[in-house]
mmCIF file with all atom_site columns, C-alpha atoms in Angstrom:
data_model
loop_
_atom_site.group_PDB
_atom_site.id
_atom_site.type_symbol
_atom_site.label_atom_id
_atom_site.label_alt_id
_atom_site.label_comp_id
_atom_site.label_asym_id
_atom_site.label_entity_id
_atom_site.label_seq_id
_atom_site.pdbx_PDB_ins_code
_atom_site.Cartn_x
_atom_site.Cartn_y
_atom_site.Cartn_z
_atom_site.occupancy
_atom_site.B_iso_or_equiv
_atom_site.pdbx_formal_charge
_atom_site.auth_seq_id
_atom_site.auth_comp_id
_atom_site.auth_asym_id
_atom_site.auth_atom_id
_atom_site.pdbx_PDB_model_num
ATOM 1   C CA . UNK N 1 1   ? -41.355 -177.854 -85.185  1.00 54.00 ? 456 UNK N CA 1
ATOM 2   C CA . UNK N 1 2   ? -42.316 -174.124 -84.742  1.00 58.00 ? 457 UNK N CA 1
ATOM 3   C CA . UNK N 1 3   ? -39.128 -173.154 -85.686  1.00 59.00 ? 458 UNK N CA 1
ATOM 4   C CA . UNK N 1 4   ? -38.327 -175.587 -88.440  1.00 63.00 ? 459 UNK N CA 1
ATOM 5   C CA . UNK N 1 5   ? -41.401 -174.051 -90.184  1.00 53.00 ? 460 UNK N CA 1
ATOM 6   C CA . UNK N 1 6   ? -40.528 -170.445 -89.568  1.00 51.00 ? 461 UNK N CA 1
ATOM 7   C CA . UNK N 1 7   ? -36.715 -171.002 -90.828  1.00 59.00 ? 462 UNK N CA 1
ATOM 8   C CA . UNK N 1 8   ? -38.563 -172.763 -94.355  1.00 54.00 ? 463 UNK N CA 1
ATOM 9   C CA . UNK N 1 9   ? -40.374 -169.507 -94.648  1.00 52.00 ? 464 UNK N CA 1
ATOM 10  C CA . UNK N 1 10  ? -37.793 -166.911 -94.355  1.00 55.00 ? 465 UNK N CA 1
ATOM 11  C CA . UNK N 1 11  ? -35.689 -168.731 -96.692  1.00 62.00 ? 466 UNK N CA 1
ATOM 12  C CA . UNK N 1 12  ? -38.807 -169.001 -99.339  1.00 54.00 ? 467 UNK N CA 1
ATOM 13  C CA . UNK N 1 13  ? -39.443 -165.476 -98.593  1.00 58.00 ? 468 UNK N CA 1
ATOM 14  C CA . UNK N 1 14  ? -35.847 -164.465 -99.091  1.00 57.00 ? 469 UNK N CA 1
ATOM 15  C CA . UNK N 1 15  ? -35.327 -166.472 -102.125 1.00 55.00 ? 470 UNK N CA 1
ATOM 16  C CA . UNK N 1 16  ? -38.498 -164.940 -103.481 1.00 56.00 ? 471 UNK N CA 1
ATOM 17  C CA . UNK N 1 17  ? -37.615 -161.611 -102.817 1.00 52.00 ? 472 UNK N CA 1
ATOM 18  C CA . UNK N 1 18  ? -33.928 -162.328 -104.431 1.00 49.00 ? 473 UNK N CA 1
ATOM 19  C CA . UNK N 1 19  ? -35.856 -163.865 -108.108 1.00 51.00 ? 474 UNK N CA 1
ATOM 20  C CA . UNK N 1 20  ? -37.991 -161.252 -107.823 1.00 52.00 ? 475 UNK N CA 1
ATOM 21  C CA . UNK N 1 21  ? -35.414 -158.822 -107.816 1.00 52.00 ? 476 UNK N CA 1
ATOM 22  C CA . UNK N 1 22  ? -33.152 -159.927 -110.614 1.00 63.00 ? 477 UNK N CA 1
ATOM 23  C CA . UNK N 1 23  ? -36.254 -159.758 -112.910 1.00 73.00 ? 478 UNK N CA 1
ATOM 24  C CA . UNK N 1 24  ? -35.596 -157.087 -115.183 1.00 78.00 ? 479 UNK N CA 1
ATOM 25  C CA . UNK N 1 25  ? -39.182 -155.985 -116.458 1.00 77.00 ? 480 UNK N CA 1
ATOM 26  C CA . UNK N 1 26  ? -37.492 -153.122 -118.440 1.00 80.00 ? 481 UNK N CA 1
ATOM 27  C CA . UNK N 1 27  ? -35.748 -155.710 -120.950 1.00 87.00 ? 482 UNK N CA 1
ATOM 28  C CA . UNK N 1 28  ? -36.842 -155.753 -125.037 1.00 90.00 ? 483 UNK N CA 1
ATOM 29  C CA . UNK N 1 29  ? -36.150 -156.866 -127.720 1.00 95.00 ? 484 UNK N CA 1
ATOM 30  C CA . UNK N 1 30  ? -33.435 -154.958 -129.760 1.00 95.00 ? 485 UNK N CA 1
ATOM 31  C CA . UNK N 1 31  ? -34.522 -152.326 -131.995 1.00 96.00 ? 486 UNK N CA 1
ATOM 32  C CA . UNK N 1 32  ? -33.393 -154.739 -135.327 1.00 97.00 ? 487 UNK N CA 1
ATOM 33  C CA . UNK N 1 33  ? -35.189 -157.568 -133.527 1.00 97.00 ? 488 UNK N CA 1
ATOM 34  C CA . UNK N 1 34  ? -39.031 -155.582 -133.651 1.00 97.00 ? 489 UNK N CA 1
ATOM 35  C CA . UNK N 1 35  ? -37.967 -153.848 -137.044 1.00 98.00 ? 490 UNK N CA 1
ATOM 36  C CA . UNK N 1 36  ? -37.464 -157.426 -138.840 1.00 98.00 ? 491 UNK N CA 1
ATOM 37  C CA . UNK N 1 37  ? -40.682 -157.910 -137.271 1.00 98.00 ? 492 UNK N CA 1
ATOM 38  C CA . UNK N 1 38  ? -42.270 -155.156 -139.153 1.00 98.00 ? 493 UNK N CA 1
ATOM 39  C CA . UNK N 1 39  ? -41.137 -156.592 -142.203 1.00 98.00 ? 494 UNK N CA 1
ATOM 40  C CA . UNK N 1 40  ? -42.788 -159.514 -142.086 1.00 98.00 ? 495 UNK N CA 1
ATOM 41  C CA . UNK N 1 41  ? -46.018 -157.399 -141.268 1.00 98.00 ? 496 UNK N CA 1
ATOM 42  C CA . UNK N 1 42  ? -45.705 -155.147 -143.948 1.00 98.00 ? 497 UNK N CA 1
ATOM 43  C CA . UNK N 1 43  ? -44.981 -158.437 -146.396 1.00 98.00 ? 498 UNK N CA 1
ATOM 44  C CA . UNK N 1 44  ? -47.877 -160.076 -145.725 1.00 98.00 ? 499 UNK N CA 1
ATOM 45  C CA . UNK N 1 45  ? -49.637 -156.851 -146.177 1.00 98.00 ? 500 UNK N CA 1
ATOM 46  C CA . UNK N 1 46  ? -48.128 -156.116 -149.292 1.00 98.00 ? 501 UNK N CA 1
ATOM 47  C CA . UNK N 1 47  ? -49.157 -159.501 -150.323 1.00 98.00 ? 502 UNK N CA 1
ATOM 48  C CA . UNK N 1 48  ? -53.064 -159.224 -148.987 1.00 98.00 ? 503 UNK N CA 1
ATOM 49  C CA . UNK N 1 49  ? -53.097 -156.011 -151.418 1.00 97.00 ? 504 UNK N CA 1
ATOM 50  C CA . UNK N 1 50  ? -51.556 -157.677 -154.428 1.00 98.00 ? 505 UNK N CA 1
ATOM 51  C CA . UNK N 1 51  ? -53.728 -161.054 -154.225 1.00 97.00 ? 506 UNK N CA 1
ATOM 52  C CA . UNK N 1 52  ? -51.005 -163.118 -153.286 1.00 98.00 ? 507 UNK N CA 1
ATOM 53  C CA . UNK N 1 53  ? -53.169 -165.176 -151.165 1.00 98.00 ? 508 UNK N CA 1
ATOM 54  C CA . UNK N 1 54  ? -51.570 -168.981 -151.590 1.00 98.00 ? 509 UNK N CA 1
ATOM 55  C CA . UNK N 1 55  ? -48.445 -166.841 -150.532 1.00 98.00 ? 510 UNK N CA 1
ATOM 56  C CA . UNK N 1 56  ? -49.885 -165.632 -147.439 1.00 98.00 ? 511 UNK N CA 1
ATOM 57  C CA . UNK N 1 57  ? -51.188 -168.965 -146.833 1.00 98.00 ? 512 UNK N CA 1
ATOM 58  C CA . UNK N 1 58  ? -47.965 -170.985 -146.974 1.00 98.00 ? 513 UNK N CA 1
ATOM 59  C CA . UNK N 1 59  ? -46.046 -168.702 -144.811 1.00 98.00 ? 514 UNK N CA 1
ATOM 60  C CA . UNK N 1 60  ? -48.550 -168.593 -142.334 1.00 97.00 ? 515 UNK N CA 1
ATOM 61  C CA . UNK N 1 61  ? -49.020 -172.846 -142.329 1.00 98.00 ? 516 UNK N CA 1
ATOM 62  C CA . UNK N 1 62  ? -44.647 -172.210 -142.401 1.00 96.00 ? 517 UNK N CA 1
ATOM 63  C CA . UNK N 1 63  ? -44.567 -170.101 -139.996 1.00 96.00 ? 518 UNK N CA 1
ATOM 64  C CA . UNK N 1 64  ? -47.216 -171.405 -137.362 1.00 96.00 ? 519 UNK N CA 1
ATOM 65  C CA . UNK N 1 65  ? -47.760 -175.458 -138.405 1.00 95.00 ? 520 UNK N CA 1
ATOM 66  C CA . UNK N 1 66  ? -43.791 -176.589 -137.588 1.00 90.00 ? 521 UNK N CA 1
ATOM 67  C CA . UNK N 1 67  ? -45.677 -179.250 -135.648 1.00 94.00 ? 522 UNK N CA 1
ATOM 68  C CA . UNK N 1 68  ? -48.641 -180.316 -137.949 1.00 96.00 ? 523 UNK N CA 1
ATOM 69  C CA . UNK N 1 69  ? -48.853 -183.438 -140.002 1.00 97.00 ? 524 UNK N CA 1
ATOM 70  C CA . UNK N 1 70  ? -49.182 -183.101 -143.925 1.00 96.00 ? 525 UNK N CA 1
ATOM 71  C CA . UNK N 1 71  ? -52.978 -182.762 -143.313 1.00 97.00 ? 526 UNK N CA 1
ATOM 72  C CA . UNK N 1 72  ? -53.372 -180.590 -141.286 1.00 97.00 ? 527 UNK N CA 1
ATOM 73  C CA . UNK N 1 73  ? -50.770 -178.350 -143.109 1.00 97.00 ? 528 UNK N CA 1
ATOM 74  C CA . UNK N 1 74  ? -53.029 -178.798 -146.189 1.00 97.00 ? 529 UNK N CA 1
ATOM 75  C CA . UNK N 1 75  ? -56.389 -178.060 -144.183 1.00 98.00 ? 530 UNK N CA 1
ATOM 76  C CA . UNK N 1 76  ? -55.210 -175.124 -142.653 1.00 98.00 ? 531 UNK N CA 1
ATOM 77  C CA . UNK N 1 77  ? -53.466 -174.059 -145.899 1.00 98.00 ? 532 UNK N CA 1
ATOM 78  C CA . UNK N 1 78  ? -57.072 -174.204 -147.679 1.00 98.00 ? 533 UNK N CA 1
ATOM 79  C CA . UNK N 1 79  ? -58.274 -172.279 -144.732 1.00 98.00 ? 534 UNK N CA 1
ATOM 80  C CA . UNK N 1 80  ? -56.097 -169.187 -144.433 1.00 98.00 ? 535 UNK N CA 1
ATOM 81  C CA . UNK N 1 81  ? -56.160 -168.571 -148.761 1.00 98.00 ? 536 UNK N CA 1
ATOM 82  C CA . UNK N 1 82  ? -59.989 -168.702 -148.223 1.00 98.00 ? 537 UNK N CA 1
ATOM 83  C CA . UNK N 1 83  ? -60.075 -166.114 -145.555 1.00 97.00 ? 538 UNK N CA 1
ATOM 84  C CA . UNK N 1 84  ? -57.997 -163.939 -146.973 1.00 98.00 ? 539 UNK N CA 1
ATOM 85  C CA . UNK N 1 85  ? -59.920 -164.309 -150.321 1.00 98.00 ? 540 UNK N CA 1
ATOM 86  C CA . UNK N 1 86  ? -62.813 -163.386 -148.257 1.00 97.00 ? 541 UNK N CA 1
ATOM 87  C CA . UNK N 1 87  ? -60.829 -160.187 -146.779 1.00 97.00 ? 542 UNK N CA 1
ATOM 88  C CA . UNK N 1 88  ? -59.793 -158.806 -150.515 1.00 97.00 ? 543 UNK N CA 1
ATOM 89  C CA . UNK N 1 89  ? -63.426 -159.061 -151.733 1.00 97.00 ? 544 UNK N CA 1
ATOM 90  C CA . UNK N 1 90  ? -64.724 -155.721 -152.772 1.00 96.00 ? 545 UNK N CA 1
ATOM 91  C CA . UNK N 1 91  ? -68.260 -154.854 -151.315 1.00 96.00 ? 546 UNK N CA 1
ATOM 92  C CA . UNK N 1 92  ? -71.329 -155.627 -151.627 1.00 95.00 ? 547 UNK N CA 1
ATOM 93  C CA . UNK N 1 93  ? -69.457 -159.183 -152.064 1.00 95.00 ? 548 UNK N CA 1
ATOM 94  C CA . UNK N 1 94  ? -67.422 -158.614 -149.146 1.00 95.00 ? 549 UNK N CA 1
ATOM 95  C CA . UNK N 1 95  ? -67.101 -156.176 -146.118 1.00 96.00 ? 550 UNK N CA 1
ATOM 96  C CA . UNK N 1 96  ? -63.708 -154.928 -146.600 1.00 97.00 ? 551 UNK N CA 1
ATOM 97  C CA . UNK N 1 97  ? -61.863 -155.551 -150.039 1.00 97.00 ? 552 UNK N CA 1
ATOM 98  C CA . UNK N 1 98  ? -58.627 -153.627 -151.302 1.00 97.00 ? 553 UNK N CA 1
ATOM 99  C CA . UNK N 1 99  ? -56.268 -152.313 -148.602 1.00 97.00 ? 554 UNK N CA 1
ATOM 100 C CA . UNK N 1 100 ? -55.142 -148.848 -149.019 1.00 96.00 ? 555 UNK N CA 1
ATOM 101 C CA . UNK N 1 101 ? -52.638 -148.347 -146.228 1.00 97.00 ? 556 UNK N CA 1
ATOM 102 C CA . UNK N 1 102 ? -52.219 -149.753 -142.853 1.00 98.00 ? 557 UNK N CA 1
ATOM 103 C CA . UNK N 1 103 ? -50.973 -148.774 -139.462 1.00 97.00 ? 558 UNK N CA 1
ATOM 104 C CA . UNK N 1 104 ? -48.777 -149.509 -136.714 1.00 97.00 ? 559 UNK N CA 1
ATOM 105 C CA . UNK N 1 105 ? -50.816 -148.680 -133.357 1.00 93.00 ? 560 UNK N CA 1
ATOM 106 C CA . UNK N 1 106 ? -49.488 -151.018 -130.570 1.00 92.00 ? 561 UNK N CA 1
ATOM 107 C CA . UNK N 1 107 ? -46.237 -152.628 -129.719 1.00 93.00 ? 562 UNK N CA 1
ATOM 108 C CA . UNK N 1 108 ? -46.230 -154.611 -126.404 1.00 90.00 ? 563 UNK N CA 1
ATOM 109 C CA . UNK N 1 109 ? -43.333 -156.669 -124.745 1.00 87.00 ? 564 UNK N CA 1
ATOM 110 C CA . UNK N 1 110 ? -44.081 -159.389 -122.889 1.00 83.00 ? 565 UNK N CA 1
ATOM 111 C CA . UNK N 1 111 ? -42.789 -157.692 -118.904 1.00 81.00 ? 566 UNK N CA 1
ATOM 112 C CA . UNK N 1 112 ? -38.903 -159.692 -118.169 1.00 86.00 ? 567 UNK N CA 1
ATOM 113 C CA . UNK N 1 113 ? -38.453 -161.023 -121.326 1.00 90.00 ? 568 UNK N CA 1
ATOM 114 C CA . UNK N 1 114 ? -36.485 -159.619 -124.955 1.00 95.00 ? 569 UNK N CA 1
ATOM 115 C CA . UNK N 1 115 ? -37.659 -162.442 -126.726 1.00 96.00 ? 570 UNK N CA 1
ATOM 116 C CA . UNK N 1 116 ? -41.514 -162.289 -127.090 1.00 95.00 ? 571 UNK N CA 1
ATOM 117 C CA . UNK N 1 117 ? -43.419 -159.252 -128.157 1.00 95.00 ? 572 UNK N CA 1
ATOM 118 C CA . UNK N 1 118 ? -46.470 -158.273 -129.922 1.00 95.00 ? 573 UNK N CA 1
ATOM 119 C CA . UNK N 1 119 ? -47.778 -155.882 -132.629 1.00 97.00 ? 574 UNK N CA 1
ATOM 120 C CA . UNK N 1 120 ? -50.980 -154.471 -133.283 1.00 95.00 ? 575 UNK N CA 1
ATOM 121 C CA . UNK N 1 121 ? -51.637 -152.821 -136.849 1.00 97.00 ? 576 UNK N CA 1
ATOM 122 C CA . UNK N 1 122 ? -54.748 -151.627 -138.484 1.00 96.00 ? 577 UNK N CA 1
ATOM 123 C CA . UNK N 1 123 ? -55.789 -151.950 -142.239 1.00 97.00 ? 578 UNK N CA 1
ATOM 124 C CA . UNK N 1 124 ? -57.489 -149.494 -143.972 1.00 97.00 ? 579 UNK N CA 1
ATOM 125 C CA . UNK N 1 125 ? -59.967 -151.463 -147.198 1.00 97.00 ? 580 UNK N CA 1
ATOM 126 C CA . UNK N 1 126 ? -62.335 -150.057 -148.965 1.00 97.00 ? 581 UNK N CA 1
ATOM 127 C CA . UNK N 1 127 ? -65.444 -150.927 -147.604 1.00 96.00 ? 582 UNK N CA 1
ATOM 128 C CA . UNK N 1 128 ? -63.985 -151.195 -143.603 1.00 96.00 ? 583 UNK N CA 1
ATOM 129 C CA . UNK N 1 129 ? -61.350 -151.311 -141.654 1.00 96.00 ? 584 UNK N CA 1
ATOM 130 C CA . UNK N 1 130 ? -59.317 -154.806 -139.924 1.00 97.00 ? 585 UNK N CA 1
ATOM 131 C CA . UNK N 1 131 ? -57.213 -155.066 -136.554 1.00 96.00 ? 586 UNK N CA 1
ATOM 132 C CA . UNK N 1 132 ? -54.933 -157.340 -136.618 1.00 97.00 ? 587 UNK N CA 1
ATOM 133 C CA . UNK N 1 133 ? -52.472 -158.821 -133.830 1.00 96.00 ? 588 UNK N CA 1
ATOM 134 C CA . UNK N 1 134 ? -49.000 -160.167 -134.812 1.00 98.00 ? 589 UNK N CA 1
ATOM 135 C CA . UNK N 1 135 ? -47.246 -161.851 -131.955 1.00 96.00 ? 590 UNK N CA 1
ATOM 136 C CA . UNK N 1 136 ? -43.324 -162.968 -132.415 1.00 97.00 ? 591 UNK N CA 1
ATOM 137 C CA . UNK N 1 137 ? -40.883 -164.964 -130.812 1.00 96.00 ? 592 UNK N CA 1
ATOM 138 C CA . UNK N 1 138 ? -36.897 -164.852 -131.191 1.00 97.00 ? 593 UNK N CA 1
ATOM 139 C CA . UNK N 1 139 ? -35.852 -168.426 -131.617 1.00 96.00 ? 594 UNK N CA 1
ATOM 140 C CA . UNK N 1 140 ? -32.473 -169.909 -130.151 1.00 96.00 ? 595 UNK N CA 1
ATOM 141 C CA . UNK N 1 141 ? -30.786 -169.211 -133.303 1.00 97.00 ? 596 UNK N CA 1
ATOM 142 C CA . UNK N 1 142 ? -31.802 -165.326 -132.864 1.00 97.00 ? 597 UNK N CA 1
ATOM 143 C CA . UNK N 1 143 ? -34.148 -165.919 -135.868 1.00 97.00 ? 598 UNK N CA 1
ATOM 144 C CA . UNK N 1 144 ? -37.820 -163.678 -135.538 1.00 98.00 ? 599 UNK N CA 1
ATOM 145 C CA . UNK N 1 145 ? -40.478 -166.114 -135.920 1.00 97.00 ? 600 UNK N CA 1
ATOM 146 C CA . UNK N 1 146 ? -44.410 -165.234 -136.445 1.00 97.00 ? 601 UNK N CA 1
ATOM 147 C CA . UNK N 1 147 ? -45.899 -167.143 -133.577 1.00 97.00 ? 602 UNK N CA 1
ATOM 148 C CA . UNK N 1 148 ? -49.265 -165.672 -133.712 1.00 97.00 ? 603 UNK N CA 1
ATOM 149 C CA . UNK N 1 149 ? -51.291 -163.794 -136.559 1.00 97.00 ? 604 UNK N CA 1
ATOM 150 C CA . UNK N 1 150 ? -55.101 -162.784 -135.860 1.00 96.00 ? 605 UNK N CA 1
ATOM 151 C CA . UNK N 1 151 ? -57.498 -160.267 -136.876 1.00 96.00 ? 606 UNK N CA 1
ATOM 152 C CA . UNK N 1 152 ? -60.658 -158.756 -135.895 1.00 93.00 ? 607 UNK N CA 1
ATOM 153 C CA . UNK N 1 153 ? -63.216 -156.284 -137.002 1.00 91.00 ? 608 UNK N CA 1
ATOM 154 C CA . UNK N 1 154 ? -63.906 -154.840 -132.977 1.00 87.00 ? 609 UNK N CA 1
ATOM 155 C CA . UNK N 1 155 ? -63.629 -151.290 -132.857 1.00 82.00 ? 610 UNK N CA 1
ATOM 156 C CA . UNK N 1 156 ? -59.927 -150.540 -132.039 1.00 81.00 ? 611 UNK N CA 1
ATOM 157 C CA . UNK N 1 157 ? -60.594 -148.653 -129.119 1.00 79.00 ? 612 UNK N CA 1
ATOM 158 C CA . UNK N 1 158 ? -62.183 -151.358 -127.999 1.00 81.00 ? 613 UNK N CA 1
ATOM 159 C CA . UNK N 1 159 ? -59.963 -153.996 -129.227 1.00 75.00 ? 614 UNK N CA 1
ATOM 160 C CA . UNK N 1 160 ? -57.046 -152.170 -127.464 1.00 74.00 ? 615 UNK N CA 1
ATOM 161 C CA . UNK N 1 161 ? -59.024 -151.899 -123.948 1.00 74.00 ? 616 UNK N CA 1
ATOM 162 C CA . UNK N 1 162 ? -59.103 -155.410 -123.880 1.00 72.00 ? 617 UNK N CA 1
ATOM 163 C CA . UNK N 1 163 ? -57.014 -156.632 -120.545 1.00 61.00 ? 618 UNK N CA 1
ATOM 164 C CA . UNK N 1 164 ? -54.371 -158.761 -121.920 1.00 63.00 ? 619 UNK N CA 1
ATOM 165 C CA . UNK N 1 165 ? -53.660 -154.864 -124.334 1.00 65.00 ? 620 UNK N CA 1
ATOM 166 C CA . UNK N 1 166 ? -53.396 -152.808 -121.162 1.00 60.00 ? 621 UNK N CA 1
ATOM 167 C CA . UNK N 1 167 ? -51.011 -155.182 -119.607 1.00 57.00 ? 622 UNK N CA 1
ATOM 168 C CA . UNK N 1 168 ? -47.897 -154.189 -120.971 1.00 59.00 ? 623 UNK N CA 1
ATOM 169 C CA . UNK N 1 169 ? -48.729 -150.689 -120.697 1.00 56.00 ? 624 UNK N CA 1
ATOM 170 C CA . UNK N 1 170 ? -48.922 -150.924 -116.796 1.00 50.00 ? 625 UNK N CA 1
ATOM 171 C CA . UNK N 1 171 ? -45.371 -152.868 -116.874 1.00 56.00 ? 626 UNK N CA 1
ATOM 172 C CA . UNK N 1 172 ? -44.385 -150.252 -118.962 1.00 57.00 ? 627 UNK N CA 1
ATOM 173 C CA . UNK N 1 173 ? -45.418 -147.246 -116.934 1.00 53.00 ? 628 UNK N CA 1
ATOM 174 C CA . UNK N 1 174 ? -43.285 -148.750 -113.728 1.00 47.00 ? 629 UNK N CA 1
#
């Protein structure tokens, strides 16, 4: 019995130690991948500072609500033109208002894997400033998908101190 139970762990031990050392940590997306990426950032920022807000809106219910019924779709369509209504108000209405330039200032990979990543950009408006985390996902047809969009008026430097930011740096650093 002893034994039986000592073989089952040197084989899960060796089998671990095998997975674990076919993971390639160092893999990432290809350079075109996170540059088509960017595009789609720099759209819907284009499209924040030109008003386009029902166009922001349905690419974000496109791009996110694949698996929503009509709706919800709708809902969350309302939702997203109102918030980013609320961004492009000028102060005193609003805290931040026109965007005047914006900047790339973190790009993670998710540690094994060249088909998930994440981007962190910062707007500059005229009354404040906006973080905002864009997270993407290359489909099975090698297609770069928004999976995530989210912003947030932390500090950056305290935004990017956050845990699940330093992450990818220590994977990084190996």
């Amino acid at each position: 019995m002893r034994s039986t139970l000592l073989t089952a762990l040197l084989i899960l031990a060796a089998f671990t130690t095998s997975l674990a050392q076919s993971t390639d940590l160092t893999k990432r997306p290809s350079t075109a991948k996170i540059q088509e990426a960017k595009t789609i950032a720099t759209t819907i920022f284009n499209d924040l500072k030109n008003k386009r807000h029902d166009k922001i809106a349905d690419f974000m219910v496109e791009s996110l609500g694949k698996s929503w019924d009509s709706s919800t779709r709708i809902k969350n369509k309302n939702d997203y033109k109102a918030k980013m209504e609320i961004i492009s108000m000028s102060p005193p209405n609003g805290v931040y208002g026109d965007i005047g330039g914006f900047d790339l200032i973190e790009e993670a990979y998710l540690p094994g894997s060249d088909r998930y990543f994440r981007h962190t950009y910062i707007t500059y408006h005229e009354g404040s400033k906006l973080v905002w985390e864009f997270r993407f996902y290359i489909n099975n047809k090698q297609e770069v998908k928004l999976d995530y969009i989210g912003w947030s008026e932390k500090n950056p430097f305290e935004y990017l101190s956050t845990s699940d930011m330093l992450v990818p740096r220590y994977y990084n650093n190996q």
